[in-house]
Coordinates of C-alpha atoms and ligand atoms in Angstrom, one line a residue:
M740 CA -12.3 29.4 58.6
A741 CA -15.8 29.9 57.2
K742 CA -17.3 27.1 55.3
P743 CA -17.8 28.1 51.7
T744 CA -21.1 26.7 50.6
G745 CA -24.1 27.9 48.6
N746 CA -25.2 27.4 45.1
P747 CA -22.2 27.2 42.7
A748 CA -24.3 28.7 39.9
R749 CA -24.5 32.0 41.9
R750 CA -21.3 33.8 41.2
R751 CA -20.3 36.1 44.1
L752 CA -20.7 39.9 43.5
V753 CA -18.7 42.4 45.5
S754 CA -19.9 45.9 45.0
G755 CA -18.4 49.2 46.2
N756 CA -21.0 51.9 46.8
W757 CA -19.1 55.1 47.0
K758 CA -22.2 57.1 48.0
M759 CA -21.6 60.9 47.9
H760 CA -17.8 60.6 48.2
H761 CA -14.9 61.1 45.7
D762 CA -15.1 63.8 43.1
H763 CA -14.1 62.6 39.6
L764 CA -10.3 63.1 40.2
Q765 CA -10.4 61.1 43.4
S766 CA -12.6 58.5 41.6
I767 CA -10.0 58.1 38.8
R768 CA -7.2 57.6 41.3
T769 CA -9.2 55.1 43.3
V770 CA -10.1 52.9 40.3
Q771 CA -6.6 53.1 38.9
D772 CA -5.3 52.0 42.3
L773 CA -7.8 49.2 42.4
G774 CA -6.7 48.1 39.0
L775 CA -3.1 47.8 40.2
R776 CA -4.1 45.8 43.2
L777 CA -6.5 43.2 41.6
S778 CA -5.0 40.3 39.7
A779 CA -6.9 38.3 37.1
A780 CA -6.9 35.4 39.7
D781 CA -8.6 37.6 42.2
V782 CA -11.6 38.1 40.0
A783 CA -11.6 34.7 38.1
S784 CA -14.5 33.4 40.0
I785 CA -16.3 36.5 41.3
D786 CA -17.8 39.7 39.9
V787 CA -16.8 43.1 41.2
S788 CA -18.5 46.5 40.6
V789 CA -17.8 50.0 41.7
H790 CA -20.6 52.7 42.0
P791 CA -19.2 56.2 41.8
T792 CA -21.4 59.4 41.8
F793 CA -23.0 60.5 38.6
T794 CA -20.3 63.1 38.0
S795 CA -17.6 60.5 38.2
L796 CA -19.2 57.8 36.0
R797 CA -17.7 58.9 32.7
S798 CA -14.2 59.3 34.1
V799 CA -14.3 55.9 35.8
Q800 CA -15.7 54.2 32.7
T801 CA -12.8 55.6 30.7
V802 CA -10.2 54.4 33.1
I803 CA -11.8 50.9 33.4
E804 CA -11.9 50.6 29.6
D805 CA -8.5 52.0 28.9
R806 CA -6.6 50.0 31.5
V807 CA -8.8 46.9 31.2
I808 CA -9.6 46.9 34.9
P809 CA -11.7 43.8 35.7
V810 CA -14.5 45.6 37.5
A811 CA -17.9 46.5 36.2
L812 CA -19.3 50.0 36.3
G813 CA -22.2 50.7 38.6
A814 CA -24.5 53.6 39.4
Q815 CA -26.1 54.4 42.8
H816 CA -29.6 55.4 41.6
C817 CA -31.6 56.5 38.5
S818 CA -35.0 57.7 37.6
H819 CA -37.8 55.3 36.7
E820 CA -38.6 57.5 33.7
D821 CA -36.7 57.2 30.4
Q822 CA -36.8 60.9 29.8
G823 CA -38.7 64.1 30.4
A824 CA -39.1 67.1 32.6
F825 CA -37.6 65.7 35.8
T826 CA -35.0 68.3 36.8
G827 CA -32.0 66.8 38.4
E828 CA -32.7 63.2 37.6
V829 CA -30.7 60.8 35.5
A830 CA -32.4 58.4 33.1
P831 CA -31.6 54.7 32.8
P832 CA -30.8 54.9 29.1
M833 CA -28.1 57.5 29.9
L834 CA -26.5 55.1 32.2
A835 CA -26.7 52.3 29.7
R836 CA -24.9 54.5 27.1
L837 CA -22.1 55.0 29.6
G838 CA -21.5 51.3 29.9
V839 CA -23.1 50.9 33.3
S840 CA -23.9 47.3 34.2
F841 CA -25.4 47.5 37.7
V842 CA -27.6 50.1 39.3
I843 CA -28.4 50.2 43.0
V844 CA -32.2 50.6 43.4
G845 CA -34.0 51.5 46.6
H846 CA -31.0 52.0 48.9
S847 CA -32.3 52.8 52.4
E848 CA -30.7 56.2 52.1
R849 CA -32.9 56.9 49.0
R850 CA -35.9 55.6 50.8
Q851 CA -35.2 57.5 54.0
F852 CA -33.9 60.8 52.8
F853 CA -35.5 61.2 49.4
G854 CA -38.9 59.6 50.0
Q855 CA -38.4 56.7 47.6
T856 CA -41.4 54.4 48.0
D857 CA -41.8 50.7 47.3
E858 CA -43.8 51.7 44.2
V859 CA -41.0 53.8 42.8
V860 CA -38.5 51.1 43.7
A861 CA -40.5 48.6 41.7
A862 CA -40.8 51.0 38.7
T863 CA -37.1 51.8 38.8
L864 CA -35.9 48.3 38.8
R865 CA -38.1 47.5 35.8
A866 CA -36.7 50.5 34.0
V867 CA -33.1 49.4 34.8
I868 CA -33.9 45.9 33.4
R869 CA -35.6 47.4 30.3
H870 CA -32.3 49.1 29.4
G871 CA -30.2 46.0 29.8
M872 CA -28.7 46.7 33.2
T873 CA -28.9 44.7 36.4
P874 CA -30.6 46.2 39.4
I875 CA -29.2 45.7 42.9
V876 CA -32.4 46.0 44.9
C877 CA -31.9 47.0 48.5
V878 CA -34.0 45.8 51.4
G879 CA -33.5 45.9 55.1
E880 CA -35.0 46.6 58.5
T881 CA -34.5 49.4 61.0
E882 CA -33.2 48.8 64.4
E883 CA -36.6 49.2 65.9
E884 CA -38.1 46.7 63.5
R885 CA -35.5 44.2 64.5
E886 CA -36.1 44.8 68.2
D887 CA -39.8 44.3 67.7
G888 CA -39.3 41.0 65.9
E889 CA -40.4 42.6 62.6
T890 CA -37.4 41.8 60.5
E891 CA -38.8 39.1 58.4
A892 CA -42.1 40.9 57.9
R893 CA -40.2 43.9 56.7
L894 CA -38.0 41.9 54.3
T895 CA -41.1 40.1 53.0
S896 CA -43.0 43.3 52.3
Q897 CA -40.1 45.1 50.6
T898 CA -39.1 42.1 48.5
T899 CA -42.6 41.3 47.5
A900 CA -43.4 44.9 46.6
A901 CA -40.3 45.1 44.4
L902 CA -40.6 41.9 42.5
K903 CA -44.3 41.1 42.3
G904 CA -45.4 40.6 38.7
L905 CA -41.9 40.5 37.3
P906 CA -41.2 37.5 34.9
A907 CA -39.3 34.7 36.7
E908 CA -36.4 34.9 34.4
Q909 CA -35.9 38.6 35.1
V910 CA -36.1 38.0 38.8
A911 CA -33.5 35.2 38.5
G912 CA -31.0 37.6 36.9
L913 CA -31.2 40.5 39.4
V914 CA -29.4 41.1 42.6
I915 CA -30.9 41.8 46.0
A916 CA -28.9 43.4 48.8
Y917 CA -29.9 42.8 52.3
E918 CA -28.8 45.9 54.2
P919 CA -29.9 46.1 57.8
I920 CA -30.2 49.9 58.3
W921 CA -28.7 49.7 61.8
A922 CA -25.5 48.2 60.4
I923 CA -25.0 50.8 57.7
G924 CA -22.1 53.1 58.4
T925 CA -22.2 52.3 62.1
G926 CA -19.4 49.8 62.4
R927 CA -22.0 47.3 63.7
T928 CA -22.1 44.3 61.4
A929 CA -24.9 41.7 61.5
T930 CA -23.5 38.4 62.8
A931 CA -22.9 35.8 60.1
E932 CA -25.9 33.9 61.5
D933 CA -28.2 36.9 61.3
A934 CA -27.1 37.8 57.8
E935 CA -27.6 34.2 56.7
S936 CA -31.0 33.9 58.3
A937 CA -32.2 37.2 56.6
C938 CA -30.7 36.3 53.2
A939 CA -32.3 32.8 53.4
H940 CA -35.6 34.4 54.3
I941 CA -35.4 36.7 51.3
R942 CA -34.6 33.8 49.1
G943 CA -37.7 32.0 50.3
V944 CA -39.8 35.1 49.6
V945 CA -38.4 35.3 46.1
G946 CA -39.2 31.7 45.6
E947 CA -42.8 32.3 46.7
V948 CA -43.1 35.4 44.5
A949 CA -41.3 34.2 41.3
G950 CA -40.9 30.4 41.7
A951 CA -38.4 28.2 43.4
E952 CA -36.0 28.3 40.4
A953 CA -35.8 32.1 40.5
G954 CA -35.3 31.9 44.3
Q955 CA -32.3 29.6 43.9
A956 CA -30.8 31.7 41.1
V957 CA -31.1 35.2 42.5
R958 CA -27.9 36.6 44.0
I959 CA -28.2 38.1 47.5
Q960 CA -25.6 40.4 48.9
Y961 CA -25.1 41.4 52.5
G962 CA -24.3 45.1 53.2
G963 CA -23.6 46.9 56.4
S964 CA -20.1 47.6 57.8
V965 CA -18.4 44.9 55.7
R966 CA -14.6 45.1 56.2
P967 CA -11.7 42.9 55.2
E968 CA -11.8 41.2 58.6
N969 CA -15.4 40.1 58.5
A970 CA -15.9 39.6 54.7
A971 CA -14.9 35.9 54.6
E972 CA -17.2 34.8 57.3
L973 CA -20.2 36.7 56.0
L974 CA -19.6 35.5 52.5
G975 CA -19.1 32.0 53.7
Q976 CA -22.8 31.7 54.5
P977 CA -24.7 29.6 52.0
D978 CA -27.3 32.2 51.1
V979 CA -24.9 35.2 51.1
D980 CA -23.6 35.6 47.5
G981 CA -21.7 38.8 47.9
A982 CA -21.3 42.1 49.6
L983 CA -22.4 45.7 49.1
V984 CA -19.7 47.7 50.7
G985 CA -19.9 51.4 51.6
G986 CA -17.2 53.1 53.6
A987 CA -14.6 50.3 53.2
S988 CA -14.9 50.6 49.4
L989 CA -13.6 54.1 49.2
D990 CA -10.0 53.0 49.8
A991 CA -8.7 50.8 47.0
A992 CA -6.4 48.7 49.3
T993 CA -9.3 48.0 51.7
F994 CA -11.8 47.2 49.0
A995 CA -9.2 45.0 47.2
A996 CA -8.7 43.1 50.4
I997 CA -12.5 42.5 50.6
V998 CA -12.6 41.3 47.0
Q999 CA -9.6 39.0 47.6
A1000 CA -11.3 37.5 50.7
A1001 CA -14.5 37.0 48.7
G1002 CA -12.5 35.3 45.8
A1003 CA -10.4 33.2 48.2
G1004 CA -13.5 31.6 49.7
V1005 CA -14.9 30.3 46.4
P1006 CA -14.5 26.5 46.3
P1007 CA -12.4 25.2 43.4
G1008 CA -14.3 24.6 40.2
R1009 CA -17.0 27.1 41.1
Ligands
13P489 P1 -21.2 50.7 55.0 O1 -20.4 49.6 54.5 O2 -20.4 52.0 55.1 O3 -21.8 50.3 56.3 O4 -22.4 51.0 54.0 C1 -23.2 50.0 53.6 C2 -24.0 50.4 52.5 O5 -25.0 51.2 52.7 C3 -23.7 50.0 51.1 O6 -24.7 50.3 50.2

């Protein structure tokens, strides 16, 4: 049994990143199913968010509101601009108007396939905060970087580039997701020790960039092949405050099992 530790002030956050899966009808069914599976007790001491595609956001928002499903609405990406001639992009205020609470920023797939740079990530997370939403800022090393012993250097540079200059109270309120790229969609999960070591390192970097208090307050998720079987152990690590789940979040039963494992590990009174 994993030991539940960590800072009680950091409420766990379990997020489902649906990536480019589920059209709006499948999204409606999935969130309805999730609503039937999650009890109030399951989410009493943790936060949960789902991140459908842009075309499903409105539908999922309506279902969540109508059925009072205890999950927050999230997006997977947005522009760093508020409006303008940016064909194909979606602006942060548009997401805010839809009731979006969390926006994933700088996912490795955006960085890798769409050329998102550290500068754009920094600008985007500021735009998300400006519109009253919470960014989930993703950082993580490649397999090569890990083999070369470059993991910590990579996490330091990505975290610093994203947060430098941001007021400490804003840093304290955001979420960072540690997603080792080699663990995403591969079925290979970081060991609990490696996840803890990377998340603790990120927390230290946040402390250096924005002050120790912000470092202690910021929530850090682990992402990369999280499943019901490994969620409790990963989330039992003191510096792991939640999970960013890809493939296993597409099925309501599987995602609910991860949420339940996360909630069950929270010590009483937390
Ligand atoms: P998987 O859980 O499918 O490995 O995806 C992780 C991820 O990228 C979540 O953002």
